[in-house]
Amino acid sequence: MTTATVSRLPGDVAFWDEFLAAVRPRLGETTKFTREEPLAAKTTIRIGGAARLYAEPGSVRDFQTLMVAAAAAGIPVFPLGRGSNLVVPDEGVAGLVLALAHEAWAGFEPRPDGLLWVGAGLRLKNLCGLAAKVGLTGFEFLEGIPGNVGGALRMNAGAMGGWMFDVVEEVRFISLDGTVRTASRAELHVDYRHCAELQTAIALGALLRPVAPTDTESVARQIDVYKKKRQESQPRDPSAGCIFKNPPGNSAGRLIDQSGLKGERVGDAEVSLIHANFIVNRGSATSADLIALVRKIRKRVDDAHGVELEPEVLLYGKEWRDVL
Ligand code: EPU
């Protein structure tokens, strides 16, 4: 059966049902594929509605099947990592969410040549811990970034003066047409919190270059230093990490703080009292609350400092410029 059998419109429940029914038989048994999957619990800020279609592909082949079928039916595809830098709209996502939750993508394989292969679904916390155990150093700064490798590549995530692409040799990714490709660091267009190629493709894994091997104790010590620093300066309540990018040469957190916004609230969305560039969910915040608060912050910081803050978190399935 092909997706040509899907004849209804995307606003129509049957459109999504028929897509699922047509594609499900072509997928492996371990691939999860569902309708109306709630997404809030799959994000760290715990906001938002359901995915019209949701899959956890268990193989490259299933990734390809799903992506090619979605493209043929005109269905947009959205990768989902750890959901740590993500705000899901209250109405959910009109598309196919592809999550790297299957164990097939959580690989951690030190190689004889000293490089390290990691799957895109591997959590940064686990990468950091496993590397420390085998004495591979250079990944300590990733401790405490609550994402996985795929999300960190897409966002070029960073902390403690380092960012993901500092340690990347090459990335394996799958494009929207289902083509799998490996690109070296030099071939990729990488910037602060951005990797151009991964805006339209999904990372499957990466080859990383550790710094020279060292003793496991000093790696563990460095991880502890970063952990302590972060625990003192960042909130533990549900959040999506830093909400805004740092403007060149400045700190969004400081600007928001200096604008008197700590504790500012819309519904259950609140500017953290600990770090002003975090919006925390105080219970049952909605994406509408969060967007209203983002608007308020941008206006106040612009009025007080003449700086237009740009959101860092993704608004899933939408563009910030359409809601701000
Ligand atoms: N500051 C304030 N008030 C606040 C928060 C910060 O005055 O409420 C001041 C601090 O005192 C400091 C300066 O602002 O002088 C910078 O703050 P911080 O050291 O916390 O760093 P940051 O620039 O706010 C960046 C990343 C974080 C990362 C930390 C630690 C961005 C947008 N943020 O924060 O990344 O964890 O450095 O390395 O690049 C993220 O991207 O989601 C994220 C949390």
mmCIF file of C-alpha atoms and ligand atoms in Angstrom:
data_model
loop_
_atom_site.group_PDB
_atom_site.id
_atom_site.type_symbol
_atom_site.label_atom_id
_atom_site.label_comp_id
_atom_site.label_asym_id
_atom_site.label_seq_id
_atom_site.Cartn_x
_atom_site.Cartn_y
_atom_site.Cartn_z
ATOM 1 C CA MET A 1 0.000 0.000 0.000
ATOM 2 C CA THR A 2 1.298 3.491 -0.729
ATOM 3 C CA THR A 3 0.587 6.839 0.857
ATOM 4 C CA ALA A 4 -1.300 7.788 -2.294
ATOM 5 C CA THR A 5 -4.212 6.060 -0.576
ATOM 6 C CA VAL A 6 -4.272 8.933 1.922
ATOM 7 C CA SER A 7 -6.810 11.179 0.320
ATOM 8 C CA ARG A 8 -8.256 13.372 3.073
ATOM 9 C CA LEU A 9 -7.106 16.766 4.315
ATOM 10 C CA PRO A 10 -4.699 17.371 7.244
ATOM 11 C CA GLY A 11 -7.482 19.013 9.301
ATOM 12 C CA ASP A 12 -9.381 15.749 9.116
ATOM 13 C CA VAL A 13 -8.906 13.015 11.751
ATOM 14 C CA ALA A 14 -9.156 10.393 9.004
ATOM 15 C CA PHE A 15 -6.155 11.895 7.195
ATOM 16 C CA TRP A 16 -3.846 11.006 10.076
ATOM 17 C CA ASP A 17 -5.568 7.688 10.800
ATOM 18 C CA GLU A 18 -5.188 6.603 7.193
ATOM 19 C CA PHE A 19 -1.545 7.588 7.084
ATOM 20 C CA LEU A 20 -0.869 5.473 10.164
ATOM 21 C CA ALA A 21 -2.826 2.528 8.787
ATOM 22 C CA ALA A 22 -0.988 2.722 5.457
ATOM 23 C CA VAL A 23 2.522 2.994 6.878
ATOM 24 C CA ARG A 24 2.358 0.836 10.023
ATOM 25 C CA PRO A 25 2.552 -2.520 8.166
ATOM 26 C CA ARG A 26 5.775 -1.411 6.484
ATOM 27 C CA LEU A 27 7.608 -0.815 9.776
ATOM 28 C CA GLY A 28 9.558 -3.203 11.983
ATOM 29 C CA GLU A 29 7.902 -4.579 15.101
ATOM 30 C CA THR A 30 10.040 -2.659 17.574
ATOM 31 C CA THR A 31 9.193 0.685 15.989
ATOM 32 C CA LYS A 32 6.549 2.512 17.993
ATOM 33 C CA PHE A 33 4.070 4.437 15.830
ATOM 34 C CA THR A 34 1.040 6.148 17.376
ATOM 35 C CA ARG A 35 -1.634 8.849 16.984
ATOM 36 C CA GLU A 36 -2.260 11.749 19.384
ATOM 37 C CA GLU A 37 0.786 10.984 21.522
ATOM 38 C CA PRO A 38 0.927 13.460 24.452
ATOM 39 C CA LEU A 39 4.170 15.415 24.243
ATOM 40 C CA ALA A 40 4.235 17.501 27.442
ATOM 41 C CA ALA A 41 5.734 14.659 29.493
ATOM 42 C CA LYS A 42 8.419 14.221 26.842
ATOM 43 C CA THR A 43 9.673 17.764 27.392
ATOM 44 C CA THR A 44 11.522 19.172 30.387
ATOM 45 C CA ILE A 45 9.175 22.165 30.767
ATOM 46 C CA ARG A 46 6.099 19.903 30.586
ATOM 47 C CA ILE A 47 3.959 22.097 28.395
ATOM 48 C CA GLY A 48 1.831 21.460 25.336
ATOM 49 C CA GLY A 49 -0.480 19.118 23.461
ATOM 50 C CA ALA A 50 -0.164 15.949 21.421
ATOM 51 C CA ALA A 51 1.510 14.910 18.180
ATOM 52 C CA ARG A 52 -0.951 14.000 15.442
ATOM 53 C CA LEU A 53 1.596 11.281 14.516
ATOM 54 C CA TYR A 54 4.467 10.027 16.659
ATOM 55 C CA ALA A 55 7.124 7.400 15.989
ATOM 56 C CA GLU A 56 10.203 5.964 17.645
ATOM 57 C CA PRO A 57 11.960 4.317 14.680
ATOM 58 C CA GLY A 58 14.062 1.298 15.599
ATOM 59 C CA SER A 59 16.167 1.222 12.422
ATOM 60 C CA VAL A 60 17.489 3.431 9.645
ATOM 61 C CA ARG A 61 15.136 1.654 7.296
ATOM 62 C CA ASP A 62 12.101 2.624 9.372
ATOM 63 C CA PHE A 63 13.351 6.199 9.579
ATOM 64 C CA GLN A 64 13.518 6.217 5.788
ATOM 65 C CA THR A 65 10.113 4.610 5.340
ATOM 66 C CA LEU A 66 8.493 7.161 7.653
ATOM 67 C CA MET A 67 10.264 10.181 6.184
ATOM 68 C CA VAL A 68 9.647 9.258 2.559
ATOM 69 C CA ALA A 69 5.978 8.483 3.263
ATOM 70 C CA ALA A 70 5.541 11.741 5.189
ATOM 71 C CA ALA A 71 7.131 13.760 2.377
ATOM 72 C CA ALA A 72 4.869 12.087 -0.189
ATOM 73 C CA ALA A 73 1.784 12.953 1.899
ATOM 74 C CA GLY A 74 2.972 16.527 2.544
ATOM 75 C CA ILE A 75 3.315 15.877 6.278
ATOM 76 C CA PRO A 76 5.996 17.887 8.077
ATOM 77 C CA VAL A 77 8.472 15.927 10.189
ATOM 78 C CA PHE A 78 9.848 17.085 13.549
ATOM 79 C CA PRO A 79 12.742 15.433 15.346
ATOM 80 C CA LEU A 80 12.400 15.003 19.103
ATOM 81 C CA GLY A 81 15.392 14.519 21.325
ATOM 82 C CA ARG A 82 15.176 14.873 25.099
ATOM 83 C CA GLY A 83 12.686 17.728 24.710
ATOM 84 C CA SER A 84 14.869 19.986 26.796
ATOM 85 C CA ASN A 85 14.927 22.997 24.552
ATOM 86 C CA LEU A 86 11.426 22.790 23.320
ATOM 87 C CA VAL A 87 8.020 24.366 23.851
ATOM 88 C CA VAL A 88 5.129 22.355 22.426
ATOM 89 C CA PRO A 89 2.091 24.483 21.498
ATOM 90 C CA ASP A 90 -1.101 23.782 23.461
ATOM 91 C CA GLU A 91 -2.863 22.609 20.299
ATOM 92 C CA GLY A 92 -0.116 20.047 19.646
ATOM 93 C CA VAL A 93 1.847 19.382 16.490
ATOM 94 C CA ALA A 94 0.257 18.853 13.077
ATOM 95 C CA GLY A 95 2.911 16.540 11.717
ATOM 96 C CA LEU A 96 5.023 13.481 12.380
ATOM 97 C CA VAL A 97 7.247 13.629 15.449
ATOM 98 C CA LEU A 98 10.233 11.314 15.148
ATOM 99 C CA ALA A 99 11.855 10.541 18.486
ATOM 100 C CA LEU A 100 15.252 8.969 19.011
ATOM 101 C CA ALA A 101 14.033 7.052 22.042
ATOM 102 C CA HIS A 102 14.750 3.545 20.713
ATOM 103 C CA GLU A 103 17.846 1.931 22.211
ATOM 104 C CA ALA A 104 19.285 1.547 18.693
ATOM 105 C CA TRP A 105 20.284 5.230 18.882
ATOM 106 C CA ALA A 106 21.888 5.231 22.324
ATOM 107 C CA GLY A 107 25.258 3.788 21.284
ATOM 108 C CA PHE A 108 28.528 4.617 23.064
ATOM 109 C CA GLU A 109 31.493 3.036 21.272
ATOM 110 C CA PRO A 110 35.103 4.014 21.953
ATOM 111 C CA ARG A 111 37.158 3.068 18.875
ATOM 112 C CA PRO A 112 40.691 1.718 18.626
ATOM 113 C CA ASP A 113 41.814 4.944 16.873
ATOM 114 C CA GLY A 114 40.947 6.937 20.002
ATOM 115 C CA LEU A 115 37.737 8.458 18.594
ATOM 116 C CA LEU A 116 34.324 7.871 20.114
ATOM 117 C CA TRP A 117 31.115 7.008 18.263
ATOM 118 C CA VAL A 118 27.887 8.060 19.987
ATOM 119 C CA GLY A 119 24.278 7.612 18.929
ATOM 120 C CA ALA A 120 22.093 10.700 18.626
ATOM 121 C CA GLY A 121 19.695 9.302 21.235
ATOM 122 C CA LEU A 122 22.377 9.022 23.918
ATOM 123 C CA ARG A 123 21.760 11.427 26.786
ATOM 124 C CA LEU A 124 24.550 13.938 27.344
ATOM 125 C CA LYS A 125 24.552 13.005 31.010
ATOM 126 C CA ASN A 126 25.227 9.362 30.067
ATOM 127 C CA LEU A 127 27.838 10.338 27.489
ATOM 128 C CA CYS A 128 29.603 12.338 30.142
ATOM 129 C CA GLY A 129 29.392 9.579 32.765
ATOM 130 C CA LEU A 130 30.418 6.754 30.416
ATOM 131 C CA ALA A 131 33.339 8.785 29.042
ATOM 132 C CA ALA A 132 34.543 9.535 32.575
ATOM 133 C CA LYS A 133 34.408 5.816 33.405
ATOM 134 C CA VAL A 134 36.680 4.868 30.519
ATOM 135 C CA GLY A 135 38.990 7.852 31.058
ATOM 136 C CA LEU A 136 37.939 9.832 27.966
ATOM 137 C CA THR A 137 38.159 13.520 28.691
ATOM 138 C CA GLY A 138 36.862 16.631 26.968
ATOM 139 C CA PHE A 139 33.143 16.069 27.507
ATOM 140 C CA GLU A 140 32.844 17.347 31.081
ATOM 141 C CA PHE A 141 31.159 20.600 30.007
ATOM 142 C CA LEU A 142 28.193 18.561 28.726
ATOM 143 C CA GLU A 143 27.318 17.451 32.253
ATOM 144 C CA GLY A 144 24.041 18.991 33.240
ATOM 145 C CA ILE A 145 22.831 19.912 29.763
ATOM 146 C CA PRO A 146 19.569 17.997 29.939
ATOM 147 C CA GLY A 147 19.541 16.937 26.303
ATOM 148 C CA ASN A 148 20.707 14.108 24.113
ATOM 149 C CA VAL A 149 23.450 14.056 21.477
ATOM 150 C CA GLY A 150 21.079 14.731 18.558
ATOM 151 C CA GLY A 151 19.572 17.824 20.145
ATOM 152 C CA ALA A 152 22.995 19.063 21.210
ATOM 153 C CA LEU A 153 24.229 18.748 17.625
ATOM 154 C CA ARG A 154 21.208 20.497 16.164
ATOM 155 C CA MET A 155 21.468 23.353 18.679
ATOM 156 C CA ASN A 156 25.254 23.268 19.029
ATOM 157 C CA ALA A 157 24.465 23.169 22.737
ATOM 158 C CA GLY A 158 26.988 24.623 25.103
ATOM 159 C CA ALA A 159 27.884 25.337 28.673
ATOM 160 C CA MET A 160 30.894 26.237 30.781
ATOM 161 C CA GLY A 161 32.737 27.843 27.889
ATOM 162 C CA GLY A 162 32.496 24.855 25.545
ATOM 163 C CA TRP A 163 30.035 23.848 22.883
ATOM 164 C CA MET A 164 29.152 20.576 21.215
ATOM 165 C CA PHE A 165 30.969 21.103 17.937
ATOM 166 C CA ASP A 166 34.257 21.633 19.813
ATOM 167 C CA VAL A 167 34.419 17.851 20.113
ATOM 168 C CA VAL A 168 32.755 16.724 16.845
ATOM 169 C CA GLU A 169 34.711 15.048 14.026
ATOM 170 C CA GLU A 170 31.779 14.026 11.856
ATOM 171 C CA VAL A 171 28.000 13.697 11.969
ATOM 172 C CA ARG A 172 25.777 11.040 10.424
ATOM 173 C CA PHE A 173 22.338 12.319 9.543
ATOM 174 C CA ILE A 174 19.237 11.476 7.572
ATOM 175 C CA SER A 175 17.706 14.065 5.262
ATOM 176 C CA LEU A 176 13.997 14.610 4.714
ATOM 177 C CA ASP A 177 14.148 12.520 1.530
ATOM 178 C CA GLY A 178 15.507 9.578 3.529
ATOM 179 C CA THR A 179 19.120 9.880 2.318
ATOM 180 C CA VAL A 180 21.717 9.007 4.951
ATOM 181 C CA ARG A 181 24.941 11.002 4.816
ATOM 182 C CA THR A 182 28.071 11.509 6.844
ATOM 183 C CA ALA A 183 29.620 14.988 6.899
ATOM 184 C CA SER A 184 32.865 16.105 8.487
ATOM 185 C CA ARG A 185 32.968 18.996 10.939
ATOM 186 C CA ALA A 186 34.508 21.178 8.215
ATOM 187 C CA GLU A 187 31.600 20.539 5.845
ATOM 188 C CA LEU A 188 28.988 21.642 8.374
ATOM 189 C CA HIS A 189 27.881 25.231 8.971
ATOM 190 C CA VAL A 190 28.038 25.709 12.686
ATOM 191 C CA ASP A 191 27.486 28.770 14.830
ATOM 192 C CA TYR A 192 26.387 29.744 18.347
ATOM 193 C CA ARG A 193 23.399 27.514 19.147
ATOM 194 C CA HIS A 194 23.012 26.550 15.499
ATOM 195 C CA CYS A 195 23.966 23.885 12.942
ATOM 196 C CA ALA A 196 22.486 24.780 9.540
ATOM 197 C CA GLU A 197 22.420 21.272 8.050
ATOM 198 C CA LEU A 198 20.521 19.832 11.024
ATOM 199 C CA GLN A 199 17.618 22.254 10.685
ATOM 200 C CA THR A 200 16.230 20.085 7.892
ATOM 201 C CA ALA A 201 17.863 16.744 8.665
ATOM 202 C CA ILE A 202 17.929 14.466 11.707
ATOM 203 C CA ALA A 203 21.234 13.477 13.284
ATOM 204 C CA LEU A 204 21.640 9.738 13.843
ATOM 205 C CA GLY A 205 25.013 9.831 15.558
ATOM 206 C CA ALA A 206 28.405 11.478 15.688
ATOM 207 C CA LEU A 207 32.067 10.703 15.852
ATOM 208 C CA LEU A 208 33.682 12.639 18.680
ATOM 209 C CA ARG A 209 37.297 13.435 19.449
ATOM 210 C CA PRO A 210 38.231 13.227 23.102
ATOM 211 C CA VAL A 211 41.042 15.332 24.482
ATOM 212 C CA ALA A 212 44.138 13.319 25.492
ATOM 213 C CA PRO A 213 43.232 10.439 27.820
ATOM 214 C CA THR A 214 43.544 11.177 31.514
ATOM 215 C CA ASP A 215 42.850 9.489 34.822
ATOM 216 C CA THR A 216 39.204 8.899 35.607
ATOM 217 C CA GLU A 217 39.391 10.705 38.951
ATOM 218 C CA SER A 218 40.316 14.082 37.542
ATOM 219 C CA VAL A 219 37.523 13.805 34.960
ATOM 220 C CA ALA A 220 35.042 13.049 37.750
ATOM 221 C CA ARG A 221 36.355 16.004 39.777
ATOM 222 C CA GLN A 222 35.875 18.414 36.875
ATOM 223 C CA ILE A 223 32.339 17.135 36.343
ATOM 224 C CA ASP A 224 31.599 17.848 40.007
ATOM 225 C CA VAL A 225 32.911 21.408 39.718
ATOM 226 C CA TYR A 226 30.579 22.094 36.766
ATOM 227 C CA LYS A 227 27.685 20.362 38.463
ATOM 228 C CA LYS A 228 28.043 22.504 41.587
ATOM 229 C CA LYS A 229 28.363 25.701 39.560
ATOM 230 C CA ARG A 230 25.227 24.902 37.598
ATOM 231 C CA GLN A 231 23.203 23.808 40.609
ATOM 232 C CA GLU A 232 23.967 27.112 42.293
ATOM 233 C CA SER A 233 23.130 29.276 39.296
ATOM 234 C CA GLN A 234 20.240 27.507 37.524
ATOM 235 C CA PRO A 235 16.735 26.534 38.660
ATOM 236 C CA ARG A 236 15.636 22.944 39.207
ATOM 237 C CA ASP A 237 11.956 23.534 38.459
ATOM 238 C CA PRO A 238 10.727 22.339 35.063
ATOM 239 C CA SER A 239 12.129 24.657 32.369
ATOM 240 C CA ALA A 240 13.371 24.586 28.789
ATOM 241 C CA GLY A 241 16.839 25.831 29.701
ATOM 242 C CA CYS A 242 17.732 29.354 28.672
ATOM 243 C CA ILE A 243 14.797 30.929 26.893
ATOM 244 C CA PHE A 244 16.765 33.544 24.920
ATOM 245 C CA LYS A 245 20.107 33.500 23.148
ATOM 246 C CA ASN A 246 22.744 35.727 24.629
ATOM 247 C CA PRO A 247 22.995 38.864 22.477
ATOM 248 C CA PRO A 248 26.542 39.443 21.183
ATOM 249 C CA GLY A 249 28.800 40.514 24.051
ATOM 250 C CA ASN A 250 25.978 40.519 26.587
ATOM 251 C CA SER A 251 23.990 38.210 28.838
ATOM 252 C CA ALA A 252 20.247 37.785 28.353
ATOM 253 C CA GLY A 253 19.923 36.677 31.994
ATOM 254 C CA ARG A 254 21.575 39.837 33.281
ATOM 255 C CA LEU A 255 19.489 42.097 30.987
ATOM 256 C CA ILE A 256 16.228 40.464 32.083
ATOM 257 C CA ASP A 257 17.289 40.624 35.722
ATOM 258 C CA GLN A 258 18.233 44.306 35.414
ATOM 259 C CA SER A 259 14.829 44.996 33.864
ATOM 260 C CA GLY A 260 13.256 43.898 37.152
ATOM 261 C CA LEU A 261 11.573 40.843 35.706
ATOM 262 C CA LYS A 262 12.564 38.067 38.131
ATOM 263 C CA GLY A 263 9.374 36.486 39.488
ATOM 264 C CA GLU A 264 7.239 38.046 36.691
ATOM 265 C CA ARG A 265 4.415 35.676 35.910
ATOM 266 C CA VAL A 266 1.747 34.884 33.323
ATOM 267 C CA GLY A 267 -0.452 32.054 34.577
ATOM 268 C CA ASP A 268 1.930 29.371 35.801
ATOM 269 C CA ALA A 269 4.863 30.517 33.638
ATOM 270 C CA GLU A 270 7.349 32.457 35.758
ATOM 271 C CA VAL A 271 10.695 34.172 35.229
ATOM 272 C CA SER A 272 12.968 32.167 37.538
ATOM 273 C CA LEU A 273 14.128 33.884 40.721
ATOM 274 C CA ILE A 274 17.428 32.020 40.411
ATOM 275 C CA HIS A 275 18.362 32.789 36.790
ATOM 276 C CA ALA A 276 16.342 35.323 34.844
ATOM 277 C CA ASN A 277 16.910 33.669 31.448
ATOM 278 C CA PHE A 278 14.910 30.637 32.558
ATOM 279 C CA ILE A 279 11.112 30.488 32.488
ATOM 280 C CA VAL A 280 9.902 27.855 34.924
ATOM 281 C CA ASN A 281 6.610 26.008 34.880
ATOM 282 C CA ARG A 282 5.102 26.471 38.354
ATOM 283 C CA GLY A 283 2.458 23.802 37.809
ATOM 284 C CA SER A 284 0.134 23.922 34.864
ATOM 285 C CA ALA A 285 1.631 26.557 32.560
ATOM 286 C CA THR A 286 0.348 26.568 28.993
ATOM 287 C CA SER A 287 2.238 27.526 25.861
ATOM 288 C CA ALA A 288 -0.057 30.576 25.688
ATOM 289 C CA ASP A 289 1.192 31.645 29.172
ATOM 290 C CA LEU A 290 4.792 31.151 28.146
ATOM 291 C CA ILE A 291 4.432 33.020 24.850
ATOM 292 C CA ALA A 292 2.725 35.941 26.629
ATOM 293 C CA LEU A 293 5.591 36.043 29.149
ATOM 294 C CA VAL A 294 8.203 35.913 26.381
ATOM 295 C CA ARG A 295 6.467 38.891 24.739
ATOM 296 C CA LYS A 296 6.446 40.806 28.001
ATOM 297 C CA ILE A 297 10.142 40.144 28.644
ATOM 298 C CA ARG A 298 11.158 41.167 25.135
ATOM 299 C CA LYS A 299 9.244 44.416 25.382
ATOM 300 C CA ARG A 300 10.602 45.323 28.824
ATOM 301 C CA VAL A 301 14.221 44.533 27.878
ATOM 302 C CA ASP A 302 13.859 46.445 24.618
ATOM 303 C CA ASP A 303 12.367 49.459 26.416
ATOM 304 C CA ALA A 304 15.008 49.433 29.171
ATOM 305 C CA HIS A 305 18.120 48.466 27.201
ATOM 306 C CA GLY A 306 17.305 48.794 23.497
ATOM 307 C CA VAL A 307 18.139 45.103 22.952
ATOM 308 C CA GLU A 308 15.828 42.741 21.050
ATOM 309 C CA LEU A 309 16.192 39.298 22.598
ATOM 310 C CA GLU A 310 15.886 36.313 20.282
ATOM 311 C CA PRO A 311 14.374 33.076 21.648
ATOM 312 C CA GLU A 312 16.739 30.141 21.896
ATOM 313 C CA VAL A 313 14.149 27.449 22.577
ATOM 314 C CA LEU A 314 12.202 25.980 19.692
ATOM 315 C CA LEU A 315 8.496 26.548 19.385
ATOM 316 C CA TYR A 316 7.590 23.146 18.009
ATOM 317 C CA GLY A 317 5.960 23.201 14.597
ATOM 318 C CA LYS A 318 5.768 27.008 14.570
ATOM 319 C CA GLU A 319 7.959 30.061 14.097
ATOM 320 C CA TRP A 320 8.491 32.473 16.970
ATOM 321 C CA ARG A 321 8.145 35.410 14.593
ATOM 322 C CA ASP A 322 4.552 34.361 13.890
ATOM 323 C CA VAL A 323 3.539 34.558 17.561
ATOM 324 C CA LEU A 324 5.652 37.441 18.906
HETATM 325 N N1 EPU B 1 23.164 37.075 35.616
HETATM 326 C C1 EPU B 1 22.427 37.972 36.335
HETATM 327 N N2 EPU B 1 21.137 37.637 36.686
HETATM 328 C C2 EPU B 1 20.585 36.448 36.342
HETATM 329 C C3 EPU B 1 21.338 35.512 35.576
HETATM 330 C C4 EPU B 1 22.636 35.857 35.236
HETATM 331 O O1 EPU B 1 22.896 39.042 36.663
HETATM 332 O O2 EPU B 1 19.418 36.222 36.687
HETATM 333 C C5 EPU B 1 24.551 37.395 35.268
HETATM 334 C C6 EPU B 1 25.541 36.472 35.980
HETATM 335 O O3 EPU B 1 25.837 36.942 37.259
HETATM 336 C C7 EPU B 1 26.721 36.501 35.039
HETATM 337 C C8 EPU B 1 26.109 36.695 33.666
HETATM 338 O O4 EPU B 1 24.776 37.173 33.892
HETATM 339 O O5 EPU B 1 27.533 37.620 35.324
HETATM 340 C C9 EPU B 1 26.083 35.414 32.850
HETATM 341 O O6 EPU B 1 25.326 34.419 33.541
HETATM 342 P P1 EPU B 1 25.701 32.853 33.497
HETATM 343 O O7 EPU B 1 27.108 32.652 33.913
HETATM 344 O O8 EPU B 1 24.635 32.128 34.212
HETATM 345 O O9 EPU B 1 25.691 32.495 31.992
HETATM 346 P P2 EPU B 1 24.591 32.732 30.891
HETATM 347 O O10 EPU B 1 25.239 33.499 29.785
HETATM 348 O O11 EPU B 1 23.336 33.297 31.454
HETATM 349 C C10 EPU B 1 25.149 30.604 29.493
HETATM 350 C C11 EPU B 1 24.316 29.701 28.631
HETATM 351 C C12 EPU B 1 23.735 28.572 29.466
HETATM 352 C C13 EPU B 1 24.854 27.813 30.165
HETATM 353 C C14 EPU B 1 25.603 28.816 31.040
HETATM 354 C C15 EPU B 1 26.739 28.190 31.824
HETATM 355 C C16 EPU B 1 23.156 30.900 26.830
HETATM 356 C C17 EPU B 1 21.896 31.578 26.431
HETATM 357 N N3 EPU B 1 23.203 30.443 28.086
HETATM 358 O O12 EPU B 1 24.274 31.257 30.409
HETATM 359 O O13 EPU B 1 23.087 27.695 28.562
HETATM 360 O O14 EPU B 1 24.344 26.755 30.947
HETATM 361 O O15 EPU B 1 26.139 29.866 30.195
HETATM 362 O O16 EPU B 1 27.820 27.939 30.994
HETATM 363 O O17 EPU B 1 24.060 30.780 26.012
HETATM 364 C C18 EPU B 1 21.009 27.110 27.528
HETATM 365 O O18 EPU B 1 21.547 27.393 26.458
HETATM 366 O O19 EPU B 1 19.854 26.652 27.595
HETATM 367 C C19 EPU B 1 21.745 27.346 28.754
HETATM 368 C C20 EPU B 1 21.173 27.230 29.955
#
